[in-house]
Amino acid sequence: MVKLFETVSFRSLELKNRIVVSPMGMYSAENGEVTPFHLVHYGKFAMGGAGLVIVEQTSVSRLGRITNGDPGLWHDGQIDGMRQVAHVIKANGAAAGIQINHGGRKSGQQRAFRGNGPLTDRDLAMGEEAWTPSGPSALRFADGYAEPIPLSDDGLVGIRDAFVATARRAVLAGFDLVELHMAHGYLLQSFLSPLANVRTDAHGGSRENRMRFPLEVTRAVRAAIPAGMPLFVRISATDWIDGGWEIEDSVVFARALKALGVDLVDCSTGGNLRVGSTNANLARGPGYQVPFADQIRREAGIATGAVGMIRTPDLAERILQDGKADLIFLARQMLYDPFWAHHAAEHFGLTGNFEAWPEQYGWWLAKWGHALRANREDLHGFDPRRGDEER
Ligand SMILES: Cc1cc2nc3c(=O)[nH]c(=O)nc-3n(C[C@H](O)[C@H](O)[C@H](O)COP(=O)(O)O)c2cc1C
């Protein structure tokens, strides 16, 4: 039995396989609104056979955007666009998830494909908007970044409520699942990590205090979405920096998330810095973050997602067979091969005749796939108006 293609259920949502398109910011929204680019971008992953497509980090507030190109659901006018995105995913056979986020002290920077980092005078002259970010403490993410304004109690309530309102809008837009972004140094993770949080109130100091706000947001969002709808949380299982958040902290946090009704912890790492420090302890390689998904699954007793340099169907399958994770998230490999799931099924001999492909493609590929796979010449001269018998 190939586990990658076994169904799996979270609450009332059944996924047709274990393949997830990991959230990937495209920084291509206009004033927080999605565009036709997003429809094609997300629709093709669904057509490509993934069980779940998670839409990129989507901001809960205008000032919570990482970049000027982030999509948002901070007002009702943004629901219609996202409804089309959810629809195009579901109409093409995948479940539709959405990751919701507040960028915290990493808000207000340049789009990744224009180099990340603080906005320059040139960017501003080109119409990009700059703002001062907020965070747990007045600690910059890295040199050159703005010093964040520490959030007041009222500010925290406002952001918690923004997460709730955004999750509700995601439900109205037709999404099947919500993922909270608590990784990569954005607001919620920066509360967890002592590298970013040196508060002396109830939200700083001890681990329990640092977990308080992210858990408060989790509790509020869980209560706001339907009981049958799964809630995932992406974490950075470690900061990879001495003195930062560690895997042992993540196990404790995952237990608390589970107690609040979170269905899966999506185990990423890193993305959170302290001025003058680098991710010194980081060693990348195929499946390098899998041990974190494994440990959290075993020690916190919650389903996990594995992500990070998982490229081949064999590695994905081995992670599942070894019981190290419940879902496999792929990001860059999906950009390269949006039909990865169909190719993986073929690799395992499951759809040698293109049965699982969209029928509009499958019918033709079943006839010509042998030639396409072998890159043979005998497609030349093919005239679809003539009968197949003639070939
Ligand atoms: C273009 C791009 C955008 C990304 N945006 C997000 C995002 O919005 N939210 C998130 O949690 N991770 C984001 N990531 C991280 C990916 O989801 C994933 O965790 C990471 O790329 C490692 O997986 P991979 O080796 O399969 O690419 C992004 C990655 C890429 C390449």
Tab-separated table of C-alpha atoms and ligand atoms in Angstrom:
chain	number	residue	atom	x	y	z
A	1	MET	CA	0.000	0.000	0.000
A	2	VAL	CA	1.401	3.404	-0.959
A	3	LYS	CA	0.705	5.648	2.011
A	4	LEU	CA	1.220	8.868	0.042
A	5	PHE	CA	-1.999	8.091	-1.790
A	6	GLU	CA	-4.046	6.921	1.171
A	7	THR	CA	-6.903	9.184	2.193
A	8	VAL	CA	-6.745	10.903	5.550
A	9	SER	CA	-9.368	12.830	7.502
A	10	PHE	CA	-9.116	15.800	9.800
A	11	ARG	CA	-12.463	16.468	11.458
A	12	SER	CA	-15.028	16.412	8.630
A	13	LEU	CA	-12.504	17.063	5.861
A	14	GLU	CA	-11.220	14.070	3.939
A	15	LEU	CA	-8.066	14.551	1.882
A	16	LYS	CA	-7.709	12.257	-1.108
A	17	ASN	CA	-3.964	11.853	-0.513
A	18	ARG	CA	-1.163	13.058	1.777
A	19	ILE	CA	0.328	15.573	-0.632
A	20	VAL	CA	0.077	19.226	0.374
A	21	VAL	CA	1.103	22.299	-1.542
A	22	SER	CA	2.905	24.255	1.152
A	23	PRO	CA	1.942	27.909	1.534
A	24	MET	CA	4.090	30.111	-0.675
A	25	GLY	CA	3.876	33.892	-0.752
A	26	MET	CA	3.693	35.145	-4.300
A	27	TYR	CA	3.763	38.839	-3.329
A	28	SER	CA	1.538	39.597	-6.285
A	29	ALA	CA	-1.647	40.912	-4.734
A	30	GLU	CA	-2.783	44.432	-5.473
A	31	ASN	CA	-3.756	46.400	-2.421
A	32	GLY	CA	-4.400	43.134	-0.595
A	33	GLU	CA	-6.590	41.730	-3.377
A	34	VAL	CA	-5.808	38.573	-5.296
A	35	THR	CA	-5.492	38.807	-9.078
A	36	PRO	CA	-5.964	36.456	-12.066
A	37	PHE	CA	-2.392	35.308	-11.447
A	38	HIS	CA	-3.531	33.666	-8.206
A	39	LEU	CA	-6.341	31.778	-9.926
A	40	VAL	CA	-3.997	30.181	-12.416
A	41	HIS	CA	-1.278	29.667	-9.823
A	42	TYR	CA	-3.493	27.819	-7.324
A	43	GLY	CA	-5.765	26.121	-9.834
A	44	LYS	CA	-2.881	24.358	-11.517
A	45	PHE	CA	-1.731	22.762	-8.246
A	46	ALA	CA	-5.212	21.353	-7.719
A	47	MET	CA	-5.242	20.080	-11.277
A	48	GLY	CA	-1.835	18.590	-10.536
A	49	GLY	CA	-3.352	16.152	-8.085
A	50	ALA	CA	-2.337	17.408	-4.620
A	51	GLY	CA	-4.819	16.527	-1.882
A	52	LEU	CA	-4.595	19.926	-0.213
A	53	VAL	CA	-3.500	23.296	-1.528
A	54	ILE	CA	-2.741	25.880	1.138
A	55	VAL	CA	-2.957	29.458	-0.072
A	56	GLU	CA	-0.022	31.676	0.856
A	57	GLN	CA	0.248	33.651	4.058
A	58	THR	CA	-2.665	36.056	3.934
A	59	SER	CA	-2.624	39.069	6.150
A	60	VAL	CA	-5.064	39.699	8.975
A	61	SER	CA	-4.449	43.431	8.779
A	62	ARG	CA	-3.093	46.013	6.405
A	63	LEU	CA	-0.090	46.734	8.605
A	64	GLY	CA	0.467	43.030	9.192
A	65	ARG	CA	1.473	42.487	5.581
A	66	ILE	CA	5.038	41.330	5.065
A	67	THR	CA	5.124	43.188	1.744
A	68	ASN	CA	2.959	45.479	-0.333
A	69	GLY	CA	2.164	42.444	-2.482
A	70	ASP	CA	0.588	40.269	0.210
A	71	PRO	CA	-3.037	39.247	-0.099
A	72	GLY	CA	-5.299	39.931	2.843
A	73	LEU	CA	-8.653	39.183	4.318
A	74	TRP	CA	-8.789	42.159	6.630
A	75	HIS	CA	-12.001	43.539	5.149
A	76	ASP	CA	-15.116	42.042	3.626
A	77	GLY	CA	-14.324	43.429	0.180
A	78	GLN	CA	-11.482	40.914	-0.058
A	79	ILE	CA	-13.742	37.896	0.351
A	80	ASP	CA	-14.978	37.683	-3.244
A	81	GLY	CA	-11.495	37.397	-4.730
A	82	MET	CA	-10.509	34.704	-2.247
A	83	ARG	CA	-13.796	32.900	-2.922
A	84	GLN	CA	-12.687	32.518	-6.527
A	85	VAL	CA	-9.344	31.131	-5.395
A	86	ALA	CA	-10.983	28.604	-3.057
A	87	HIS	CA	-13.435	27.694	-5.796
A	88	VAL	CA	-10.789	27.116	-8.454
A	89	ILE	CA	-8.882	24.819	-6.083
A	90	LYS	CA	-11.946	22.810	-5.079
A	91	ALA	CA	-13.391	22.644	-8.582
A	92	ASN	CA	-10.141	21.014	-9.672
A	93	GLY	CA	-10.280	18.288	-7.061
A	94	ALA	CA	-8.194	19.442	-4.090
A	95	ALA	CA	-9.164	20.691	-0.661
A	96	ALA	CA	-8.542	24.406	-0.166
A	97	GLY	CA	-6.636	25.707	2.835
A	98	ILE	CA	-5.446	29.194	3.664
A	99	GLN	CA	-2.631	30.329	5.916
A	100	ILE	CA	-3.342	33.482	7.890
A	101	ASN	CA	-0.610	35.676	9.259
A	102	HIS	CA	0.558	38.884	10.836
A	103	GLY	CA	4.085	39.764	9.802
A	104	GLY	CA	5.030	41.448	13.106
A	105	ARG	CA	8.507	42.940	13.113
A	106	LYS	CA	9.134	41.527	9.609
A	107	SER	CA	6.244	43.566	8.152
A	108	GLY	CA	6.740	46.279	5.592
A	109	GLN	CA	9.671	44.828	3.674
A	110	GLN	CA	10.435	44.317	0.004
A	111	ARG	CA	8.858	41.457	-1.974
A	112	ALA	CA	11.004	38.325	-1.936
A	113	PHE	CA	11.494	38.271	-5.689
A	114	ARG	CA	12.781	41.834	-5.458
A	115	GLY	CA	15.296	40.874	-2.812
A	116	ASN	CA	13.505	40.998	0.572
A	117	GLY	CA	14.910	43.410	3.112
A	118	PRO	CA	13.939	46.938	4.095
A	119	LEU	CA	12.284	49.103	1.441
A	120	THR	CA	14.677	51.532	-0.205
A	121	ASP	CA	14.057	55.118	-1.302
A	122	ARG	CA	13.851	53.778	-4.832
A	123	ASP	CA	11.104	51.308	-3.819
A	124	LEU	CA	9.183	54.149	-2.176
A	125	ALA	CA	9.580	56.293	-5.283
A	126	MET	CA	8.068	53.399	-7.250
A	127	GLY	CA	4.963	53.547	-5.082
A	128	GLU	CA	5.669	50.968	-2.375
A	129	GLU	CA	4.229	51.950	0.983
A	130	ALA	CA	6.375	51.818	4.129
A	131	TRP	CA	5.254	51.616	7.740
A	132	THR	CA	6.727	50.971	11.157
A	133	PRO	CA	6.108	47.384	12.194
A	134	SER	CA	4.934	46.175	15.573
A	135	GLY	CA	6.208	43.261	17.618
A	136	PRO	CA	6.488	41.884	21.120
A	137	SER	CA	9.501	44.065	21.956
A	138	ALA	CA	11.574	46.864	20.459
A	139	LEU	CA	14.059	44.400	18.974
A	140	ARG	CA	14.937	44.630	15.317
A	141	PHE	CA	14.819	41.469	13.201
A	142	ALA	CA	18.205	42.219	11.651
A	143	ASP	CA	20.460	45.142	10.773
A	144	GLY	CA	18.736	47.643	8.547
A	145	TYR	CA	15.235	46.659	9.629
A	146	ALA	CA	13.002	49.108	11.483
A	147	GLU	CA	12.708	48.886	15.234
A	148	PRO	CA	9.241	47.509	15.956
A	149	ILE	CA	6.804	49.235	18.273
A	150	PRO	CA	6.045	46.934	21.226
A	151	LEU	CA	2.374	45.999	21.242
A	152	SER	CA	0.163	47.237	24.084
A	153	ASP	CA	-2.535	45.079	25.671
A	154	ASP	CA	-5.116	46.809	23.457
A	155	GLY	CA	-2.920	46.153	20.448
A	156	LEU	CA	-2.834	42.454	21.275
A	157	VAL	CA	-6.604	42.282	21.615
A	158	GLY	CA	-6.935	44.037	18.266
A	159	ILE	CA	-4.628	41.537	16.549
A	160	ARG	CA	-6.339	38.538	18.156
A	161	ASP	CA	-9.669	39.868	16.914
A	162	ALA	CA	-8.179	40.452	13.465
A	163	PHE	CA	-7.135	36.779	13.305
A	164	VAL	CA	-10.671	35.783	14.288
A	165	ALA	CA	-12.308	38.076	11.720
A	166	THR	CA	-9.915	36.865	9.027
A	167	ALA	CA	-10.616	33.209	9.826
A	168	ARG	CA	-14.347	33.916	9.603
A	169	ARG	CA	-13.861	35.556	6.219
A	170	ALA	CA	-11.874	32.520	5.093
A	171	VAL	CA	-14.857	30.358	6.033
A	172	LEU	CA	-17.191	32.669	4.102
A	173	ALA	CA	-14.852	32.479	1.120
A	174	GLY	CA	-15.302	28.711	1.063
A	175	PHE	CA	-11.985	27.444	2.401
A	176	ASP	CA	-11.970	23.971	3.949
A	177	LEU	CA	-9.150	24.575	6.390
A	178	VAL	CA	-7.270	27.367	8.154
A	179	GLU	CA	-3.587	27.323	9.042
A	180	LEU	CA	-2.203	29.809	11.571
A	181	HIS	CA	1.291	31.023	10.732
A	182	MET	CA	3.364	30.714	13.875
A	183	ALA	CA	6.703	30.247	12.132
A	184	HIS	CA	9.516	32.119	10.412
A	185	GLY	CA	9.790	35.067	12.786
A	186	TYR	CA	6.400	36.595	12.059
A	187	LEU	CA	4.296	38.035	14.845
A	188	LEU	CA	3.005	34.936	16.594
A	189	GLN	CA	6.339	33.130	16.498
A	190	SER	CA	8.162	36.223	17.646
A	191	PHE	CA	6.096	36.068	20.834
A	192	LEU	CA	7.266	32.488	21.392
A	193	SER	CA	10.956	33.112	20.857
A	194	PRO	CA	13.159	34.737	23.478
A	195	LEU	CA	15.204	36.157	20.592
A	196	ALA	CA	12.368	38.556	19.818
A	197	ASN	CA	10.363	38.693	23.032
A	198	VAL	CA	11.904	40.306	26.116
A	199	ARG	CA	8.629	41.580	27.570
A	200	THR	CA	8.263	41.759	31.306
A	201	ASP	CA	4.456	41.473	31.366
A	202	ALA	CA	2.250	38.342	31.208
A	203	HIS	CA	3.352	37.800	27.571
A	204	GLY	CA	7.097	37.612	28.167
A	205	GLY	CA	9.697	35.955	30.351
A	206	SER	CA	8.830	32.321	31.040
A	207	ARG	CA	7.956	29.932	28.219
A	208	GLU	CA	4.432	29.750	29.556
A	209	ASN	CA	4.120	33.519	29.298
A	210	ARG	CA	5.615	33.631	25.793
A	211	MET	CA	3.132	30.986	24.649
A	212	ARG	CA	0.185	32.931	26.073
A	213	PHE	CA	-0.643	35.211	23.122
A	214	PRO	CA	-0.231	32.589	20.349
A	215	LEU	CA	-2.430	30.237	22.378
A	216	GLU	CA	-4.981	32.977	22.955
A	217	VAL	CA	-5.189	33.532	19.206
A	218	THR	CA	-5.492	29.781	18.640
A	219	ARG	CA	-8.321	29.442	21.165
A	220	ALA	CA	-10.224	32.384	19.664
A	221	VAL	CA	-9.843	31.183	16.069
A	222	ARG	CA	-10.784	27.605	16.961
A	223	ALA	CA	-13.990	28.923	18.554
A	224	ALA	CA	-14.786	31.081	15.508
A	225	ILE	CA	-14.598	28.453	12.775
A	226	PRO	CA	-17.001	25.532	12.319
A	227	ALA	CA	-16.438	22.514	14.558
A	228	GLY	CA	-15.957	20.294	11.497
A	229	MET	CA	-13.252	22.496	9.990
A	230	PRO	CA	-9.629	21.516	10.666
A	231	LEU	CA	-7.188	24.012	12.140
A	232	PHE	CA	-3.484	23.577	11.379
A	233	VAL	CA	-0.616	25.534	12.909
A	234	ARG	CA	2.765	26.039	11.258
A	235	ILE	CA	5.606	26.444	13.709
A	236	SER	CA	9.335	26.970	13.561
A	237	ALA	CA	10.305	23.924	15.587
A	238	THR	CA	13.680	25.536	16.337
A	239	ASP	CA	15.283	28.934	15.771
A	240	TRP	CA	18.583	27.149	15.061
A	241	ILE	CA	20.225	29.724	17.345
A	242	ASP	CA	21.606	29.130	20.832
A	243	GLY	CA	19.384	30.854	23.352
A	244	GLY	CA	16.389	30.767	21.021
A	245	TRP	CA	13.281	28.587	20.739
A	246	GLU	CA	14.160	24.885	20.761
A	247	ILE	CA	12.508	21.628	19.812
A	248	GLU	CA	11.771	20.851	23.491
A	249	ASP	CA	9.764	24.091	23.608
A	250	SER	CA	7.923	23.029	20.465
A	251	VAL	CA	6.863	19.733	22.014
A	252	VAL	CA	5.373	21.569	24.993
A	253	PHE	CA	3.718	24.086	22.682
A	254	ALA	CA	2.314	21.340	20.432
A	255	ARG	CA	0.702	19.658	23.457
A	256	ALA	CA	-0.973	22.952	24.306
A	257	LEU	CA	-2.129	23.403	20.701
A	258	LYS	CA	-3.566	19.912	20.712
A	259	ALA	CA	-5.476	20.639	23.919
A	260	LEU	CA	-7.040	23.648	22.172
A	261	GLY	CA	-8.275	21.560	19.253
A	262	VAL	CA	-5.504	22.062	16.710
A	263	ASP	CA	-5.490	19.150	14.275
A	264	LEU	CA	-1.962	19.205	12.869
A	265	VAL	CA	1.355	20.910	13.517
A	266	ASP	CA	3.174	21.779	10.303
A	267	CYS	CA	6.839	21.572	11.289
A	268	SER	CA	9.060	24.155	9.669
A	269	THR	CA	12.060	25.871	11.298
A	270	GLY	CA	14.026	29.113	11.395
A	271	GLY	CA	13.261	32.521	9.953
A	272	ASN	CA	13.680	34.338	13.242
A	273	LEU	CA	16.872	36.231	13.965
A	274	ARG	CA	18.472	38.446	16.542
A	275	VAL	CA	20.671	41.321	15.397
A	276	GLY	CA	24.187	39.971	15.027
A	277	SER	CA	23.186	36.305	14.943
A	278	THR	CA	22.793	33.836	12.100
A	279	ASN	CA	21.138	30.410	11.969
A	280	ALA	CA	24.468	28.963	13.065
A	281	ASN	CA	23.118	25.539	13.996
A	282	LEU	CA	21.316	24.979	10.700
A	283	ALA	CA	22.377	22.096	8.436
A	284	ARG	CA	20.185	21.664	5.353
A	285	GLY	CA	19.702	18.456	3.389
A	286	PRO	CA	16.885	16.305	2.027
A	287	GLY	CA	14.154	16.023	4.651
A	288	TYR	CA	16.232	17.992	7.170
A	289	GLN	CA	13.202	19.145	9.152
A	290	VAL	CA	11.574	15.704	9.331
A	291	PRO	CA	13.122	14.814	12.729
A	292	PHE	CA	11.117	17.683	14.243
A	293	ALA	CA	7.836	16.438	12.771
A	294	ASP	CA	8.729	12.991	14.073
A	295	GLN	CA	9.560	14.095	17.612
A	296	ILE	CA	6.503	16.316	17.937
A	297	ARG	CA	4.261	13.539	16.584
A	298	ARG	CA	5.646	11.049	19.105
A	299	GLU	CA	5.999	13.258	22.148
A	300	ALA	CA	2.980	15.527	21.785
A	301	GLY	CA	0.692	12.902	20.252
A	302	ILE	CA	-0.526	15.201	17.494
A	303	ALA	CA	-0.563	14.756	13.717
A	304	THR	CA	2.320	16.500	11.981
A	305	GLY	CA	3.242	17.753	8.556
A	306	ALA	CA	6.799	17.340	7.285
A	307	VAL	CA	8.251	20.031	5.040
A	308	GLY	CA	11.578	21.091	3.624
A	309	MET	CA	13.647	19.657	0.798
A	310	ILE	CA	11.326	16.753	0.209
A	311	ARG	CA	11.611	16.344	-3.524
A	312	THR	CA	11.225	12.699	-4.454
A	313	PRO	CA	8.179	10.452	-4.112
A	314	ASP	CA	10.407	7.831	-2.469
A	315	LEU	CA	11.510	10.160	0.324
A	316	ALA	CA	7.925	11.358	0.851
A	317	GLU	CA	6.713	7.780	1.059
A	318	ARG	CA	9.479	6.718	3.433
A	319	ILE	CA	8.635	9.534	5.867
A	320	LEU	CA	5.035	8.336	5.977
A	321	GLN	CA	5.890	4.627	6.153
A	322	ASP	CA	8.273	5.317	9.045
A	323	GLY	CA	5.471	7.088	10.883
A	324	LYS	CA	7.365	10.368	11.077
A	325	ALA	CA	4.564	12.575	9.754
A	326	ASP	CA	0.980	12.419	8.530
A	327	LEU	CA	1.201	14.838	5.607
A	328	ILE	CA	3.964	15.810	3.216
A	329	PHE	CA	4.232	19.506	2.354
A	330	LEU	CA	6.081	20.503	-0.806
A	331	ALA	CA	6.915	24.040	-1.854
A	332	ARG	CA	9.678	24.646	-4.389
A	333	GLN	CA	9.290	21.275	-6.042
A	334	MET	CA	5.656	22.164	-6.757
A	335	LEU	CA	6.726	25.372	-8.496
A	336	TYR	CA	8.968	23.246	-10.665
A	337	ASP	CA	6.478	20.464	-11.242
A	338	PRO	CA	2.866	21.354	-10.393
A	339	PHE	CA	1.908	17.857	-11.591
A	340	TRP	CA	4.186	16.295	-8.957
A	341	ALA	CA	1.341	14.264	-7.427
A	342	HIS	CA	0.383	12.693	-10.754
A	343	HIS	CA	4.014	11.975	-11.510
A	344	ALA	CA	4.453	10.415	-8.060
A	345	ALA	CA	1.411	8.183	-8.630
A	346	GLU	CA	2.892	7.120	-11.919
A	347	HIS	CA	6.247	6.465	-10.219
A	348	PHE	CA	4.510	4.045	-7.843
A	349	GLY	CA	2.629	2.408	-10.703
A	350	LEU	CA	-0.714	3.672	-9.459
A	351	THR	CA	-1.909	5.575	-12.508
A	352	GLY	CA	0.152	4.186	-15.307
A	353	ASN	CA	-2.659	5.066	-17.643
A	354	PHE	CA	-3.343	8.620	-16.455
A	355	GLU	CA	-6.613	7.706	-14.718
A	356	ALA	CA	-6.118	10.305	-11.989
A	357	TRP	CA	-5.337	13.189	-14.332
A	358	PRO	CA	-8.091	15.629	-15.322
A	359	GLU	CA	-10.205	13.724	-17.829
A	360	GLN	CA	-9.682	16.487	-20.341
A	361	TYR	CA	-5.981	15.567	-20.314
A	362	GLY	CA	-6.154	11.914	-19.337
A	363	TRP	CA	-8.006	10.711	-22.394
A	364	TRP	CA	-5.341	12.113	-24.686
A	365	LEU	CA	-2.399	11.214	-22.527
A	366	ALA	CA	-3.571	7.615	-22.305
A	367	LYS	CA	-3.248	7.468	-26.077
A	368	TRP	CA	-0.069	9.462	-26.491
A	369	GLY	CA	1.599	9.261	-23.095
A	370	HIS	CA	3.898	6.458	-24.168
A	371	ALA	CA	5.333	8.723	-26.851
A	372	LEU	CA	5.424	11.811	-24.624
A	373	ARG	CA	7.215	9.961	-21.832
A	374	ALA	CA	9.771	8.571	-24.232
A	375	ASN	CA	10.059	11.936	-25.994
A	376	ARG	CA	9.441	10.115	-29.263
A	377	GLU	CA	8.796	11.702	-32.589
A	378	ASP	CA	5.601	9.906	-33.497
A	379	LEU	CA	3.373	12.766	-32.315
A	380	HIS	CA	4.430	14.720	-35.367
A	381	GLY	CA	1.747	14.912	-37.934
A	382	PHE	CA	-0.906	14.004	-35.364
A	383	ASP	CA	-4.203	15.402	-36.572
A	384	PRO	CA	-6.938	15.232	-33.915
A	385	ARG	CA	-9.612	15.501	-36.642
A	386	ARG	CA	-8.600	12.112	-37.981
A	387	GLY	CA	-9.638	8.947	-36.228
A	388	ASP	CA	-7.376	7.292	-33.761
A	389	GLU	CA	-7.453	4.081	-35.837
A	390	GLU	CA	-5.309	5.769	-38.456
A	391	ARG	CA	-2.348	6.095	-36.119
B	1	LIG	C1	8.371	31.351	-2.960
B	1	LIG	C2	8.183	30.867	-1.560
B	1	LIG	C3	7.266	31.497	-0.736
B	1	LIG	C4	7.028	31.021	0.568
B	1	LIG	N1	6.032	31.591	1.334
B	1	LIG	C5	5.656	30.998	2.492
B	1	LIG	C6	4.473	31.388	3.152
B	1	LIG	O1	3.679	32.211	2.684
B	1	LIG	N2	4.199	30.798	4.333
B	1	LIG	C7	5.014	29.826	4.875
B	1	LIG	O2	4.715	29.326	5.950
B	1	LIG	N3	6.109	29.415	4.236
B	1	LIG	C8	6.434	29.942	3.043
B	1	LIG	N4	7.489	29.448	2.336
B	1	LIG	C9	8.203	28.257	2.846
B	1	LIG	C10	7.633	26.996	2.211
B	1	LIG	O3	6.270	26.801	2.545
B	1	LIG	C11	8.436	25.750	2.668
B	1	LIG	O4	8.295	25.604	4.049
B	1	LIG	C12	9.912	25.867	2.306
B	1	LIG	O5	10.090	26.370	1.001
B	1	LIG	C13	10.609	24.505	2.415
B	1	LIG	O6	9.984	23.557	1.565
B	1	LIG	P1	10.598	23.143	0.119
B	1	LIG	O7	12.000	22.648	0.369
B	1	LIG	O8	9.666	22.065	-0.366
B	1	LIG	O9	10.603	24.346	-0.747
B	1	LIG	C14	7.759	29.918	1.052
B	1	LIG	C15	8.718	29.318	0.224
B	1	LIG	C16	8.910	29.765	-1.082
B	1	LIG	C17	9.901	29.037	-1.955
